[in-house]
Amino acid sequence: GPVVGLYTAVTRKGMSGEVYGEGERLSMAEAIIGYTRNAAYLAFEEDIKGTLEVGKLADLVVLSDDLLTIDPERIMDVKVDLTVVGGKVLYER
């Protein structure tokens, strides 16, 4: 899932805990942009998703912690509190 991808992008750690490509670490902000805005652009869907703007799809998650401020080692402990797809709540913890 995205949390695993964000953790890996920020820490560059594999399942074993070994660091791979330490110099390729991203900041959390860069990793989030990669999973949102840049992913929509690569799919030629930047006009309908990728950022929170009027007229775009309202797909989002609310997380238990602020990914921009927590210790990167805690990323895997973050829980999804709410999932909204197409403007409708699909999951609420």
Short mmCIF file of N, CA, C and O in Angstrom, two decimals, residues 33-93:
data_model
loop_
_atom_site.label_atom_id
_atom_site.label_comp_id
_atom_site.label_asym_id
_atom_site.label_seq_id
_atom_site.Cartn_x
_atom_site.Cartn_y
_atom_site.Cartn_z
N ILE A 33 3.91 13.96 -2.89
CA ILE A 33 3.68 14.52 -4.23
C ILE A 33 3.83 13.43 -5.29
O ILE A 33 3.07 13.37 -6.26
N GLY A 34 4.79 12.54 -5.10
CA GLY A 34 4.98 11.44 -6.04
C GLY A 34 3.77 10.52 -6.11
O GLY A 34 3.41 10.04 -7.19
N TYR A 35 3.14 10.29 -4.97
CA TYR A 35 1.98 9.40 -4.92
C TYR A 35 0.67 10.08 -5.33
O TYR A 35 -0.32 9.40 -5.56
N THR A 36 0.67 11.40 -5.40
CA THR A 36 -0.57 12.12 -5.70
C THR A 36 -0.46 12.86 -7.03
O THR A 36 -0.84 12.35 -8.07
N ARG A 37 0.06 14.06 -6.99
CA ARG A 37 0.12 14.91 -8.18
C ARG A 37 0.90 14.27 -9.33
O ARG A 37 0.43 14.24 -10.46
N ASN A 38 2.09 13.76 -9.04
CA ASN A 38 2.90 13.19 -10.11
C ASN A 38 2.30 11.92 -10.68
O ASN A 38 2.38 11.67 -11.89
N ALA A 39 1.69 11.10 -9.83
CA ALA A 39 1.04 9.87 -10.32
C ALA A 39 -0.12 10.21 -11.25
O ALA A 39 -0.30 9.55 -12.28
N ALA A 40 -0.90 11.23 -10.92
CA ALA A 40 -2.00 11.65 -11.80
C ALA A 40 -1.45 12.16 -13.13
O ALA A 40 -2.00 11.85 -14.19
N TYR A 41 -0.38 12.91 -13.08
CA TYR A 41 0.24 13.44 -14.31
C TYR A 41 0.71 12.30 -15.22
O TYR A 41 0.47 12.31 -16.43
N LEU A 42 1.36 11.30 -14.62
CA LEU A 42 1.87 10.17 -15.41
C LEU A 42 0.75 9.37 -16.06
O LEU A 42 0.96 8.73 -17.09
N ALA A 43 -0.43 9.41 -15.45
CA ALA A 43 -1.58 8.68 -16.01
C ALA A 43 -2.43 9.59 -16.91
O ALA A 43 -3.52 9.19 -17.33
N PHE A 44 -1.94 10.79 -17.20
CA PHE A 44 -2.68 11.78 -18.00
C PHE A 44 -4.03 12.10 -17.37
O PHE A 44 -5.01 12.35 -18.07
N GLU A 45 -4.09 12.12 -16.04
CA GLU A 45 -5.33 12.39 -15.32
C GLU A 45 -5.21 13.60 -14.39
O GLU A 45 -6.03 13.78 -13.49
N GLU A 46 -4.23 14.45 -14.64
CA GLU A 46 -4.01 15.60 -13.76
C GLU A 46 -5.17 16.60 -13.78
O GLU A 46 -5.30 17.41 -12.87
N ASP A 47 -6.03 16.53 -14.81
CA ASP A 47 -7.18 17.44 -14.86
C ASP A 47 -8.32 16.98 -13.95
O ASP A 47 -9.22 17.76 -13.65
N ILE A 48 -8.28 15.71 -13.51
CA ILE A 48 -9.37 15.20 -12.68
C ILE A 48 -8.94 14.72 -11.30
O ILE A 48 -9.78 14.53 -10.43
N LYS A 49 -7.62 14.52 -11.10
CA LYS A 49 -7.18 14.06 -9.78
C LYS A 49 -5.72 14.43 -9.55
O LYS A 49 -5.07 14.99 -10.41
N GLY A 50 -5.24 14.13 -8.36
CA GLY A 50 -3.84 14.39 -8.02
C GLY A 50 -3.65 15.53 -7.04
O GLY A 50 -2.66 15.57 -6.33
N THR A 51 -4.59 16.46 -7.02
CA THR A 51 -4.57 17.58 -6.07
C THR A 51 -6.00 17.82 -5.59
O THR A 51 -6.96 17.43 -6.26
N LEU A 52 -6.12 18.46 -4.44
CA LEU A 52 -7.46 18.78 -3.91
C LEU A 52 -7.87 20.15 -4.44
O LEU A 52 -7.38 21.18 -3.98
N GLU A 53 -8.74 20.13 -5.43
CA GLU A 53 -9.22 21.36 -6.05
C GLU A 53 -10.68 21.19 -6.44
O GLU A 53 -11.14 20.07 -6.70
N VAL A 54 -11.39 22.29 -6.53
CA VAL A 54 -12.77 22.27 -6.97
C VAL A 54 -12.84 21.67 -8.36
O VAL A 54 -12.04 22.00 -9.24
N GLY A 55 -13.78 20.74 -8.54
CA GLY A 55 -13.98 20.10 -9.83
C GLY A 55 -13.21 18.81 -10.04
O GLY A 55 -13.40 18.12 -11.02
N LYS A 56 -12.32 18.48 -9.10
CA LYS A 56 -11.57 17.23 -9.21
C LYS A 56 -12.20 16.17 -8.32
O LYS A 56 -12.98 16.47 -7.42
N LEU A 57 -11.85 14.92 -8.59
CA LEU A 57 -12.36 13.82 -7.78
C LEU A 57 -11.94 14.01 -6.32
O LEU A 57 -10.81 14.43 -6.05
N ALA A 58 -12.83 13.70 -5.42
CA ALA A 58 -12.55 13.88 -3.99
C ALA A 58 -12.12 12.55 -3.38
O ALA A 58 -12.81 11.97 -2.56
N ASP A 59 -10.99 12.04 -3.81
CA ASP A 59 -10.44 10.81 -3.26
C ASP A 59 -9.33 11.19 -2.28
O ASP A 59 -8.36 11.84 -2.66
N LEU A 60 -9.49 10.78 -1.01
CA LEU A 60 -8.49 11.14 -0.01
C LEU A 60 -8.57 10.20 1.18
O LEU A 60 -9.53 9.46 1.34
N VAL A 61 -7.51 10.24 1.98
CA VAL A 61 -7.50 9.51 3.24
C VAL A 61 -7.15 10.49 4.35
O VAL A 61 -6.43 11.46 4.14
N VAL A 62 -7.69 10.22 5.53
CA VAL A 62 -7.31 10.94 6.74
C VAL A 62 -6.54 9.94 7.58
O VAL A 62 -7.02 8.82 7.82
N LEU A 63 -5.34 10.32 7.99
CA LEU A 63 -4.47 9.42 8.72
C LEU A 63 -4.41 9.77 10.20
O LEU A 63 -4.71 10.90 10.59
N SER A 64 -3.99 8.81 11.01
CA SER A 64 -3.93 9.00 12.46
C SER A 64 -2.81 9.93 12.89
O SER A 64 -2.84 10.47 13.99
N ASP A 65 -1.82 10.13 12.04
CA ASP A 65 -0.67 10.98 12.37
C ASP A 65 -0.32 11.86 11.18
O ASP A 65 -0.66 11.54 10.05
N ASP A 66 0.39 12.92 11.45
CA ASP A 66 0.84 13.84 10.41
C ASP A 66 2.15 13.31 9.83
O ASP A 66 3.20 13.36 10.49
N LEU A 67 2.11 12.80 8.62
CA LEU A 67 3.29 12.21 8.00
C LEU A 67 4.43 13.22 7.83
O LEU A 67 5.59 12.84 7.72
N LEU A 68 4.10 14.49 7.79
CA LEU A 68 5.13 15.51 7.59
C LEU A 68 5.91 15.82 8.86
O LEU A 68 6.97 16.45 8.79
N THR A 69 5.41 15.38 10.02
CA THR A 69 6.07 15.73 11.28
C THR A 69 6.53 14.54 12.11
O THR A 69 7.35 14.72 13.00
N ILE A 70 6.03 13.34 11.83
CA ILE A 70 6.42 12.21 12.67
C ILE A 70 7.80 11.69 12.28
O ILE A 70 8.29 11.94 11.19
N ASP A 71 8.40 10.95 13.19
CA ASP A 71 9.67 10.27 12.93
C ASP A 71 9.42 9.27 11.80
O ASP A 71 8.49 8.47 11.87
N PRO A 72 10.23 9.29 10.75
CA PRO A 72 10.03 8.37 9.64
C PRO A 72 9.95 6.90 10.06
O PRO A 72 9.29 6.10 9.40
N GLU A 73 10.58 6.54 11.14
CA GLU A 73 10.53 5.15 11.62
C GLU A 73 9.14 4.77 12.10
O GLU A 73 8.84 3.59 12.26
N ARG A 74 8.27 5.74 12.33
CA ARG A 74 6.90 5.47 12.80
C ARG A 74 5.88 5.41 11.66
O ARG A 74 4.70 5.16 11.90
N ILE A 75 6.31 5.64 10.44
CA ILE A 75 5.37 5.70 9.31
C ILE A 75 4.53 4.43 9.21
O ILE A 75 3.33 4.49 8.98
N MET A 76 5.14 3.29 9.41
CA MET A 76 4.41 2.02 9.27
C MET A 76 3.36 1.82 10.36
O MET A 76 2.48 0.97 10.22
N ASP A 77 3.41 2.61 11.43
CA ASP A 77 2.42 2.52 12.50
C ASP A 77 1.20 3.40 12.27
O ASP A 77 0.23 3.33 13.02
N VAL A 78 1.25 4.24 11.26
CA VAL A 78 0.15 5.16 10.96
C VAL A 78 -1.08 4.37 10.50
O VAL A 78 -0.98 3.44 9.71
N LYS A 79 -2.23 4.74 11.03
CA LYS A 79 -3.49 4.07 10.69
C LYS A 79 -4.33 4.99 9.80
O LYS A 79 -4.26 6.21 9.89
N VAL A 80 -5.14 4.37 8.97
CA VAL A 80 -6.10 5.12 8.15
C VAL A 80 -7.35 5.33 9.00
O VAL A 80 -7.95 4.37 9.49
N ASP A 81 -7.73 6.59 9.22
CA ASP A 81 -8.93 6.91 10.00
C ASP A 81 -10.16 7.03 9.12
O ASP A 81 -11.27 6.74 9.54
N LEU A 82 -9.98 7.48 7.88
CA LEU A 82 -11.11 7.75 7.00
C LEU A 82 -10.65 7.64 5.55
O LEU A 82 -9.55 8.09 5.22
N THR A 83 -11.49 7.05 4.70
CA THR A 83 -11.22 7.00 3.27
C THR A 83 -12.43 7.56 2.54
O THR A 83 -13.56 7.13 2.79
N VAL A 84 -12.17 8.51 1.64
CA VAL A 84 -13.22 9.12 0.83
C VAL A 84 -12.87 8.87 -0.63
O VAL A 84 -11.76 9.17 -1.07
N VAL A 85 -13.81 8.31 -1.38
CA VAL A 85 -13.62 8.06 -2.81
C VAL A 85 -14.82 8.65 -3.55
O VAL A 85 -15.97 8.35 -3.23
N GLY A 86 -14.55 9.50 -4.52
CA GLY A 86 -15.62 10.14 -5.27
C GLY A 86 -16.54 10.97 -4.40
O GLY A 86 -17.71 11.12 -4.69
N GLY A 87 -15.99 11.50 -3.32
CA GLY A 87 -16.79 12.34 -2.42
C GLY A 87 -17.62 11.56 -1.41
O GLY A 87 -18.31 12.15 -0.60
N LYS A 88 -17.53 10.23 -1.41
CA LYS A 88 -18.31 9.39 -0.49
C LYS A 88 -17.38 8.69 0.50
O LYS A 88 -16.33 8.18 0.11
N VAL A 89 -17.77 8.70 1.77
CA VAL A 89 -16.98 8.02 2.79
C VAL A 89 -17.13 6.51 2.59
O VAL A 89 -18.25 5.98 2.65
N LEU A 90 -16.04 5.82 2.33
CA LEU A 90 -16.07 4.37 2.13
C LEU A 90 -15.56 3.63 3.35
O LEU A 90 -15.87 2.45 3.53
N TYR A 91 -14.76 4.27 4.18
CA TYR A 91 -14.22 3.63 5.38
C TYR A 91 -14.06 4.66 6.47
O TYR A 91 -13.62 5.78 6.22
N GLU A 92 -14.43 4.27 7.67
CA GLU A 92 -14.23 5.10 8.84
C GLU A 92 -13.83 4.20 9.99
O GLU A 92 -14.54 3.23 10.30
N ARG A 93 -12.67 4.46 10.57
CA ARG A 93 -12.17 3.63 11.66
C ARG A 93 -12.92 3.93 12.93
O ARG A 93 -13.27 5.01 13.25
#
